[in-house]
Amino acid sequence: MKKIIAKYMLIAGGLLTLGGCSDFAEINTNPNAATTVTSEMLGTNLILNVAANSSFLGPALLSKAISHTEFPNALQYNSLGKQSFEDLVVLTNVDKMINLAPEGAQKNSFTGLGKFVRAWRFYELTIRVGDIPYAKALQGEKGVISPEYSTQKEVFLGILQELEEADKAFEQGTKFAGDPIYNGDVAKWRKLVNTFALKVLLNLSVKESDPDLNVKSRFNTIVTTKPLFESNADNFQVVYSDVANQRYPWFKLNNQGLIYPVMSTMIVDKLRDLEDYRLFHYAAPSPVKIASGINASSYAAYVAVNPSVVYSDLAAVASSKDYSNLNARYSELANSEPFYQIGYTTLQFILAEASLRGWVAGKTASAYYENGIRAGMQFVASNTPDNADFHHNRKITADYITSYLASDKVKLSGTMQQQLEKIITQKYLGSFLQAGYDSYFDNRRTGFPVFPINPLSNNNTDKDKMPVRWMYPDSEVNYNNENLTKAIQSQYGGNDDFNQKMWLLK
Amino acid sequence: MIVPMLSFAQRQISGSVRDEKGVGLPGVNILLKTTTNGTITDADGKFSLNAPNDGMLVFSFIGYISQEVKIDGKTQIEITLMEDVQNLNEVVVGALGMKLEEKALGYSVQKIGGSTLQTVKGVNLATSLTGKVSGLWVKNSTEFNEAPTLSLRGETPLLVIDGVPYGNMSLKNINQDDIESINVLKGPTAAALYGSRGGSGAVIVTTKRSGKGKGLSVTVNSNNMFNAGFLMLPEVQHSYSAGLGSAYSPTDYIWGAKLDNGTMANQWNPISKKMEVSELRSLGKNNFNDFLVSGMISNNNVSLAQTGENGSFRVSMSHIYNKGQYPNLKSNNTIFNVSGEMNVGEKFTLSSQVGYNRLTAPQIAGSGYDAQGYIYNILMWMGPEYDLSAYKDNYWLIPNVKQNWHYNAWYDNPYMMAYEKLNGIEENKMNASFTATLKLFEGAKLLVRPGFDLYQNNETRRNPPGILSTRGWDASGLYSIAKRNGYSFNGDAFMTYNKTIGKLGIDALAGGTIYKVDNNYLYSGTRSGLIIPGYYSLNNSVERPNVSVVDPITEASNPRFRKQVNSLLAKLSLSYNNIFFLDVTGRNDWSSTMPSNTNSFFYPSVGASVVMSEFFETLPSWLDFWKVRGSWTVAKTDLGIYATNNTYNTSTGVWNGLNTASYPGSIINASNVMAETNRTWEIGTAAYFLKKRFKLDVAYFNKYNYNIQTSASISQASGFNSTLINIDQTYVRKGMEISLDAVIVKSGDWQWDATANWSYNHRYFKALDPKYSAKNSWTKEGGRTDTYTGATWLRDPQGNLIHQANGLPQASQYNSLYGYTDPKFIWGLANTVRYKQFTFNATFDGRIGGLLYNYSSYKMWDTGAHPDSDNEWRYDEVVNKNKSYVGQGVVVSSGAVAFDNFGNITSDTREYAPNTTKVSYETYARRYGDGTRGVTNATFLKLRELSIGYTLPSNVARYIGAKGASVSLTGQNVWMWAKEFRFADPDKANDSQLTSPSVRYIGGNIQLTF
């Protein structure tokens, strides 16, 4: 008996030992994670990362196009806070994508894409804070975990250089897969790269005389020798549809925020003043005015709130219901309208301003300006179904556009400052819920459009001014302190503050 | 008296038995082992009897330690019996299920007898452990189906059931009535033999194998407790309606119109289902209380045990029914347990246990802020101007399609939530183990103990279209099912050997362990809604259903995660003269989660104990026993499963069928990452005094944590969020535990026993990593790690609140240190008073100090629900349209301030003047609230459990055919006091998701033994 038991126990012990001889490497390999992927998959992620609209209302609040009644929103009241550097992390995928691409034309296409995405992300960051790590950035795997900062000028020179390289790479590239925007059409990508380069250059307008940047001649070279957007069809835009995860960001499904937007006087009053039918396409009439018998096609039905009123006044308006919310097409249609980061209309206004500044010869500023308005209006008209709930019987037709452009209030005329104001104002009105923070940066650079400032509601530390930059993030304070401190010292005398002017504004 | 016996090779043996002082002991029982033959000593302690040459004599005498002596051909035997200091020799169950003498231990172990857990039976037995073990912090939740969390010396201990450290078992899977004892091994030394899993101590559960005594025993234990009110209940103002800016609007917030003053408004009538103009009245001031239901816990157990000559067999079945405090919350938990042991001959014993546990609940949702529970809906965000009871059984406008409700964003009809937005669970768990022990030769045993558990859980979610609280749900309608299953295996095989050589005792153990886990996860759910309303199935999905290995709620992408650890271990215990004890252990692990060149790691431990009261000749008369102990151990921890996998994240069908991939945001260059290491030393002492009426145990420990594996944050400009390294930032945790057992009264029929526990532990930064440590001011050597940091309000040098020119307080752009989250200390006090047939038990516990976010109170300042916001300024603003509030503090009249990166002032020329700007009270209160930002002292004390029992006299019990019977009045969560915390029970040490009302349970227990 004892022997038998001893034998079986030894066998059991032996089995335990055998069970221990498993392959650890196999056990610790995640069967649901990929060790290699394709350039296309990385490319899709990068493209959506820059093209999709991650923050839908933020830019509209900061640029005073709407107000939000849920709480005293930080951006609405000019509290910019600290700008995270997290959007740089995605750029690690750029080199991986290029390395995985097959040699030759395909690699050129992905190289072009990679350089464009890098330029885009670095531009978006530097324009908010000032100096940032650039030359030494994105080398974590090589051991550079606390990268030194480059000056903003170095960053901009780098961005312009990379955009030039991207244009060349696309020129030598071929159609590539994984592109949800242009379906891999390198010709369209070249147009985007160069259009974006013009936007970057225009944002350096204060630095027009800097000999290293040579803004004017670079701008002119691109306009005269490189392909640019030719119509709204070239827009760098995401097109929405009624399937899961591809619906318009303001579509009503699972959207609790519909009750909060209040149209701003910045948009409503200007459109009313210009007798601009886009009002009826951007805004919804006040339900109180409708209930009192005013027709939805009447300008009087649209009630806006000055975006600088103190929050308690805004809240009272919200409860009164007597205000214009966003037009119903934004929430009722899953494919309401495409969202563009940079569009043909943007380009036309960029060219109009450049022409005004004498950077380009040929077409007049007025021609570009009118093109920009027309393209913007056509964009709105083509995305508004023929439904009175959406256009309130104020349809934007070709005839209407022609008459609008002919009106004295619209026509480009006056002093240079007056013309600049008209250009930027129309750019602002034309990019409602589009083009990210462009309007805020235009205001910062040119003073237009003029944002109302109310010291009683302004949360900026300087009560009479808009803040001009975001602060650096805590993650840099904590994990790149030495380099950050140097950068703040050299730029802002050691004071990381919202009202310090960065290099490109000086 | 001599009982002669006829047998071959028998001879007469004689001798004497003496006590430690050399005095002969009369009346000592002497038994020839394995027979019934024996004798007792005479008045001088002398004896003689006949016995075989190879026999063994057992000497036993009450109050003395029994001894076994081999005859080995001797004819004269002289022995000395040692006094058995009752309780001093308490046996505890240590690592690997070894029975250990408490006095020999070099570390702290505290034991809880099963019987103390079997009168007041709640939903989860962990609640009954609260306050009963010093150093063990049990954090109890008020939420339905949410288990308490255990924190032992600040970390999560390993759960070991009958010697098996299962991978998937938790205390809720164990039948409260099956518990023989629970031993809490507090430090890593105690649990050193469990390796990395025991690095935070262990809770060792030993289950019953047999009934009391031989023969059949049947016990019934039924405890039923009912909701008898609430210890903590949120309160709100009911003077103002929903809305903003003093106007009624059922959209969001409760800063609306004054109620009950004749104001008329167009309101939704839930009965006529139309908008109607009616007066705004506080119809719903009791909405939440009316919505609550009377919960209960019914915990019933029947067990049968039979003990015979060669073993025992026990079957136990429990059913726990729990009804929560909100409608439709109910769970059924069935625990079935079979165990037994048998002796096969003299050499072989087998002990086994199999358990099955099934828990089902049709609905577990209803709590939380992020999950948009009932408090979030009814109290935080909806006003008191509507009568919720009118919506009861009346929650449809169009059945299965549209709810009958007066809101159109965020907030749902709570009755619709309770019965139509369902998050159901079905959890099945099995565990099985056996322990086979074979005596190889004298002193040597072989032990093999495999243990398995496996689980199969389904979690469903369903909701109709048109819902408004959509986090975790889908406004187009949803049915989803998540399936989780897996198993763990823990197999031990080892040999033990013990021998006594003179005064030296040797106990040795060597063997190996294999531990494996394998888990699977699969989620599927409808996409873009349901085709046919009210039909909840994947077959009813509008788009092709989602199937995913990613959990949509946690976004954890770990569909299959596996791990294996192989170990060799050894232990040597030496004792000398019952005075000196020494334990040395060593263990080597090979873990699958570690890189191949660091996957083998060794850790040793040493523990020693000296019984000082034996060592010193003269003790003060009040001191009965005194020992000191000390231990030192190293424990190591491996990496998380797949932590070393440098793999891309991929997603399918992201945009127009395109798939995406991204490189990990953490640098995973892990080939040299070592096992994380903890070095703990611990000293302690235990003493009995005043005729053993008091027992004091004190432990102090120091746990040094280094080689910490971490994904250290780095500058995101590097292209990565973090990098996986062994950071040079190190921690040390220090703490002390004191427990005192006392017999306070023992007189006649009265006895009052009490146990008090007191403990604290805090963790500090010991060294910082120059490269990777955060540069903020509170990350510093010697600083505590449980920091509570956040934004603050700016103040002038005199501490006055600085206001902006607009009359609103100015917030700092920088975070500051408020204090620390861990309690200063925790304590518990258990009392048992017996008088004749009556037993009275009361256990108290609590925490002192430590900061906690009181979100339940603070958030109401923003929403407008806070009862303290119902004041003169609010009235003036709403009724008189007069914005009259002036914040107390100052404004900057001139000058400016500059800060460095950390928010320290670098230059300051500010001058101040009193703030005189009148502002909207609504705006001010929403911004500033009570100024605390919710940071609140969490001190509380609680009467955790209460029972008053009566044991029926046996002649009465026999009336109903029982051997024994008792009845008790029982209560759990009976009463509490909180120093500053409001509207929420701080017991769980987390109010960040709002806390459901804390239910007082009162009921009765009946126990019958047949």
Coordinates of C-alpha atoms in Angstrom, one line a residue, chain A residues 1-2 5-6 9-10 12-13 16-17 19-22 24 26-37 40-42 44-45 48 69-72 79 81-82 84-86 88-89 92-93 96 100 133 137-141 144-147 178-180 238-247 253-254 256 259-260 311-313 315-316 318-321 455-459 461 463 471 474-481 484-485 488 494-496 498, chain B residues 243-245 247-249 251-253 344 347-348 408-410 436-440 446-448 467-470 473-476 489 491-493 514 516 527-528 543 549 557-560 562-564 566 590-593 599 640-642 644-648 650 654-663 665 667 713-721 771-776 804-806 810 813-815 883 897-902 920 922-923 926-927:
Chain A
M1 CA 0.0 0.0 0.0
K2 CA 2.6 2.5 1.1
I5 CA 1.0 5.5 -2.7
A6 CA 4.6 6.6 -2.7
M9 CA 2.8 10.7 -5.3
L10 CA 6.2 10.6 -7.1
A12 CA 2.2 13.4 -9.3
G13 CA 5.3 15.3 -8.3
L16 CA 4.2 19.0 -11.6
T17 CA 7.8 19.2 -12.7
G19 CA 4.3 21.1 -16.1
G20 CA 7.0 23.5 -15.1
C21 CA 9.0 22.9 -18.3
S22 CA 6.8 25.2 -20.4
F24 CA 8.2 31.0 -21.0
E26 CA 5.6 31.5 -25.7
I27 CA 3.5 32.0 -22.5
N28 CA 4.5 35.6 -22.3
T29 CA 3.8 36.5 -25.9
N30 CA 0.5 38.3 -26.3
P31 CA -1.4 36.5 -29.0
N32 CA -3.5 39.6 -29.7
A33 CA -0.8 42.1 -30.3
A34 CA 1.1 42.6 -33.6
T35 CA 4.8 42.6 -33.7
T36 CA 4.8 44.0 -37.2
V37 CA 2.3 46.1 -39.2
E40 CA -0.7 51.8 -44.5
M41 CA -2.0 51.0 -41.0
L42 CA 0.4 53.5 -39.4
T44 CA -4.1 55.8 -41.5
N45 CA -3.6 56.4 -37.8
L48 CA -6.8 60.6 -38.8
T69 CA -23.6 77.5 -20.9
E70 CA -22.8 74.4 -19.0
F71 CA -20.2 76.1 -16.8
P72 CA -17.8 79.1 -17.1
S79 CA -8.1 80.9 -19.5
G81 CA -4.1 76.8 -19.1
K82 CA -1.2 74.5 -19.9
S84 CA 0.1 69.3 -23.2
F85 CA 2.9 67.9 -25.3
E86 CA 1.1 64.6 -25.7
L88 CA 4.0 64.7 -30.1
V89 CA 4.0 61.0 -29.1
T92 CA 7.2 58.2 -33.2
N93 CA 5.1 56.3 -35.8
K96 CA 8.3 53.3 -38.3
L100 CA 8.2 49.6 -43.2
P133 CA 12.1 70.4 -28.5
A137 CA 12.9 65.5 -30.2
L138 CA 11.5 62.0 -30.8
Q139 CA 14.7 60.2 -30.0
G140 CA 13.5 58.4 -26.9
E141 CA 14.5 55.0 -28.2
V144 CA 17.3 61.1 -25.5
I145 CA 14.5 61.2 -22.9
S146 CA 15.0 64.9 -21.9
P147 CA 15.4 66.6 -25.2
G178 CA -4.5 53.6 -46.1
D179 CA -5.5 57.2 -46.9
P180 CA -9.0 58.1 -45.8
V238 CA -12.9 64.4 -42.9
V239 CA -16.2 63.3 -44.6
Y240 CA -18.8 61.9 -42.1
S241 CA -21.5 59.3 -42.7
D242 CA -24.2 57.5 -40.8
V243 CA -22.2 54.5 -39.6
A244 CA -20.8 53.9 -36.1
N245 CA -17.8 56.1 -35.2
Q246 CA -18.0 58.1 -38.4
R247 CA -20.8 60.4 -37.5
L253 CA -26.8 60.4 -30.9
N254 CA -25.1 60.0 -27.5
Q256 CA -25.6 65.4 -24.2
I259 CA -28.4 72.1 -24.9
Y260 CA -25.4 74.3 -24.2
Y311 CA -21.4 83.9 -16.8
S312 CA -24.4 84.5 -14.6
D313 CA -25.9 86.6 -17.3
A315 CA -26.8 81.3 -17.6
A316 CA -29.9 83.4 -17.2
A318 CA -29.9 79.9 -21.2
S319 CA -32.7 79.3 -18.8
S320 CA -34.9 81.9 -20.6
K321 CA -34.6 79.8 -23.8
P455 CA -12.6 92.7 -17.5
L456 CA -15.4 91.3 -15.4
S457 CA -15.6 88.1 -17.3
N458 CA -12.0 87.8 -18.6
N459 CA -10.1 85.2 -16.7
T461 CA -4.3 87.5 -15.6
K463 CA -7.9 91.7 -17.5
M471 CA 1.8 77.8 -20.5
D474 CA 3.5 70.1 -15.9
S475 CA 5.0 67.0 -17.6
E476 CA 7.9 69.2 -18.9
V477 CA 8.3 70.8 -15.5
N478 CA 8.5 67.4 -13.9
Y479 CA 10.5 65.5 -16.5
N480 CA 12.4 68.0 -18.6
N481 CA 12.9 70.7 -16.1
L484 CA 12.4 73.9 -20.0
T485 CA 13.8 76.3 -17.5
I488 CA 11.6 80.0 -20.3
G494 CA 11.9 83.1 -16.5
N495 CA 8.2 83.9 -16.3
D496 CA 6.0 81.3 -18.0
F498 CA -0.1 83.8 -20.7
Chain B
G243 CA -32.3 75.7 -14.1
L244 CA -29.7 78.3 -14.3
G245 CA -29.7 82.1 -13.6
A247 CA -35.0 80.6 -14.0
Y248 CA -36.7 77.3 -14.1
S249 CA -35.4 75.0 -16.9
T251 CA -32.2 71.0 -18.7
D252 CA -29.2 71.1 -16.3
Y253 CA -28.3 72.4 -12.9
V344 CA -5.1 5.4 4.9
K347 CA 1.4 6.7 6.9
F348 CA -0.9 8.3 4.5
N408 CA -33.9 65.9 -22.8
A409 CA -30.2 65.6 -22.0
W410 CA -28.0 63.8 -19.4
A436 CA -1.7 14.1 0.2
T437 CA 0.7 13.5 3.0
L438 CA 2.9 10.5 3.2
K439 CA 5.1 9.6 6.1
L440 CA 8.3 8.4 4.6
L446 CA 6.2 14.0 1.6
L447 CA 3.4 16.4 0.7
V448 CA 1.7 16.9 -2.7
I467 CA -31.7 57.1 -23.0
L468 CA -30.0 60.3 -21.9
S469 CA -27.3 59.0 -19.4
T470 CA -25.2 57.3 -22.0
W473 CA -24.5 52.7 -22.8
D474 CA -25.8 53.5 -26.2
A475 CA -28.5 56.0 -27.0
S476 CA -29.5 54.1 -30.1
F489 CA -3.3 26.2 -11.0
G491 CA 0.8 22.8 -7.3
D492 CA 3.1 22.3 -4.4
A493 CA 5.3 19.2 -3.7
I514 CA 4.3 25.7 -10.0
K516 CA -0.1 29.2 -13.7
R527 CA -23.6 48.3 -33.3
S528 CA -25.6 51.4 -34.1
E543 CA -25.0 47.1 -38.1
V549 CA -11.1 41.6 -27.5
S557 CA -7.0 44.9 -24.5
N558 CA -6.0 41.7 -22.7
P559 CA -8.2 39.1 -24.2
R560 CA -5.9 36.3 -23.2
R562 CA -1.2 33.9 -19.3
K563 CA 1.6 33.5 -16.8
Q564 CA 3.6 30.8 -15.2
N566 CA 8.1 27.9 -11.2
W590 CA 11.4 31.6 -12.5
S591 CA 8.7 33.9 -13.9
S592 CA 7.4 33.9 -17.5
T593 CA 6.8 37.7 -17.3
N599 CA 13.7 35.7 -15.0
G640 CA 3.1 42.4 -15.4
I641 CA 1.9 40.0 -18.0
Y642 CA 3.2 41.0 -21.5
T644 CA 8.0 43.2 -22.1
N645 CA 6.1 42.8 -25.3
N646 CA 7.0 45.6 -27.6
T647 CA 4.0 45.3 -29.9
Y648 CA 1.8 47.6 -32.0
T650 CA -4.0 47.7 -33.9
V654 CA -11.6 52.5 -37.9
W655 CA -12.6 54.6 -40.9
N656 CA -14.3 53.4 -44.1
G657 CA -12.9 49.9 -43.4
L658 CA -9.4 51.1 -43.0
N659 CA -7.4 49.6 -40.1
T660 CA -4.9 51.5 -38.0
A661 CA -1.8 50.7 -36.0
S662 CA 0.3 52.6 -33.6
Y663 CA 3.6 52.1 -31.9
G665 CA 3.8 55.1 -26.2
I667 CA 9.8 52.6 -24.5
S713 CA 7.2 59.3 -17.1
I714 CA 9.5 61.1 -19.5
S715 CA 9.3 64.2 -21.6
Q716 CA 6.7 63.6 -24.3
A717 CA 9.0 65.4 -26.7
S718 CA 11.0 62.3 -26.6
G719 CA 8.2 60.7 -28.6
F720 CA 7.1 58.5 -25.6
N721 CA 5.1 59.0 -22.5
K771 CA 16.8 61.5 -14.1
Y772 CA 13.3 60.1 -13.7
S773 CA 11.8 61.4 -10.4
A774 CA 9.2 64.2 -10.7
K775 CA 10.6 67.6 -10.0
N776 CA 7.7 68.9 -7.9
Q804 CA -10.0 89.1 -9.2
A805 CA -11.3 92.5 -10.2
N806 CA -14.6 90.8 -11.2
Q810 CA -8.4 83.8 -8.1
Q813 CA -2.2 77.9 -12.0
Y814 CA 0.0 75.5 -9.9
N815 CA -0.8 72.5 -7.8
K883 CA -26.8 90.2 -6.9
V897 CA 3.5 88.8 -9.1
A898 CA 5.7 86.3 -11.0
F899 CA 6.0 82.7 -10.3
D900 CA 8.7 80.1 -11.1
N901 CA 7.8 76.7 -12.8
F902 CA 6.6 75.3 -9.5
S920 CA -23.8 86.7 -8.5
E922 CA -24.7 81.5 -8.1
T923 CA -21.5 82.2 -10.0
R926 CA -20.3 77.3 -8.3
R927 CA -16.7 78.5 -8.6

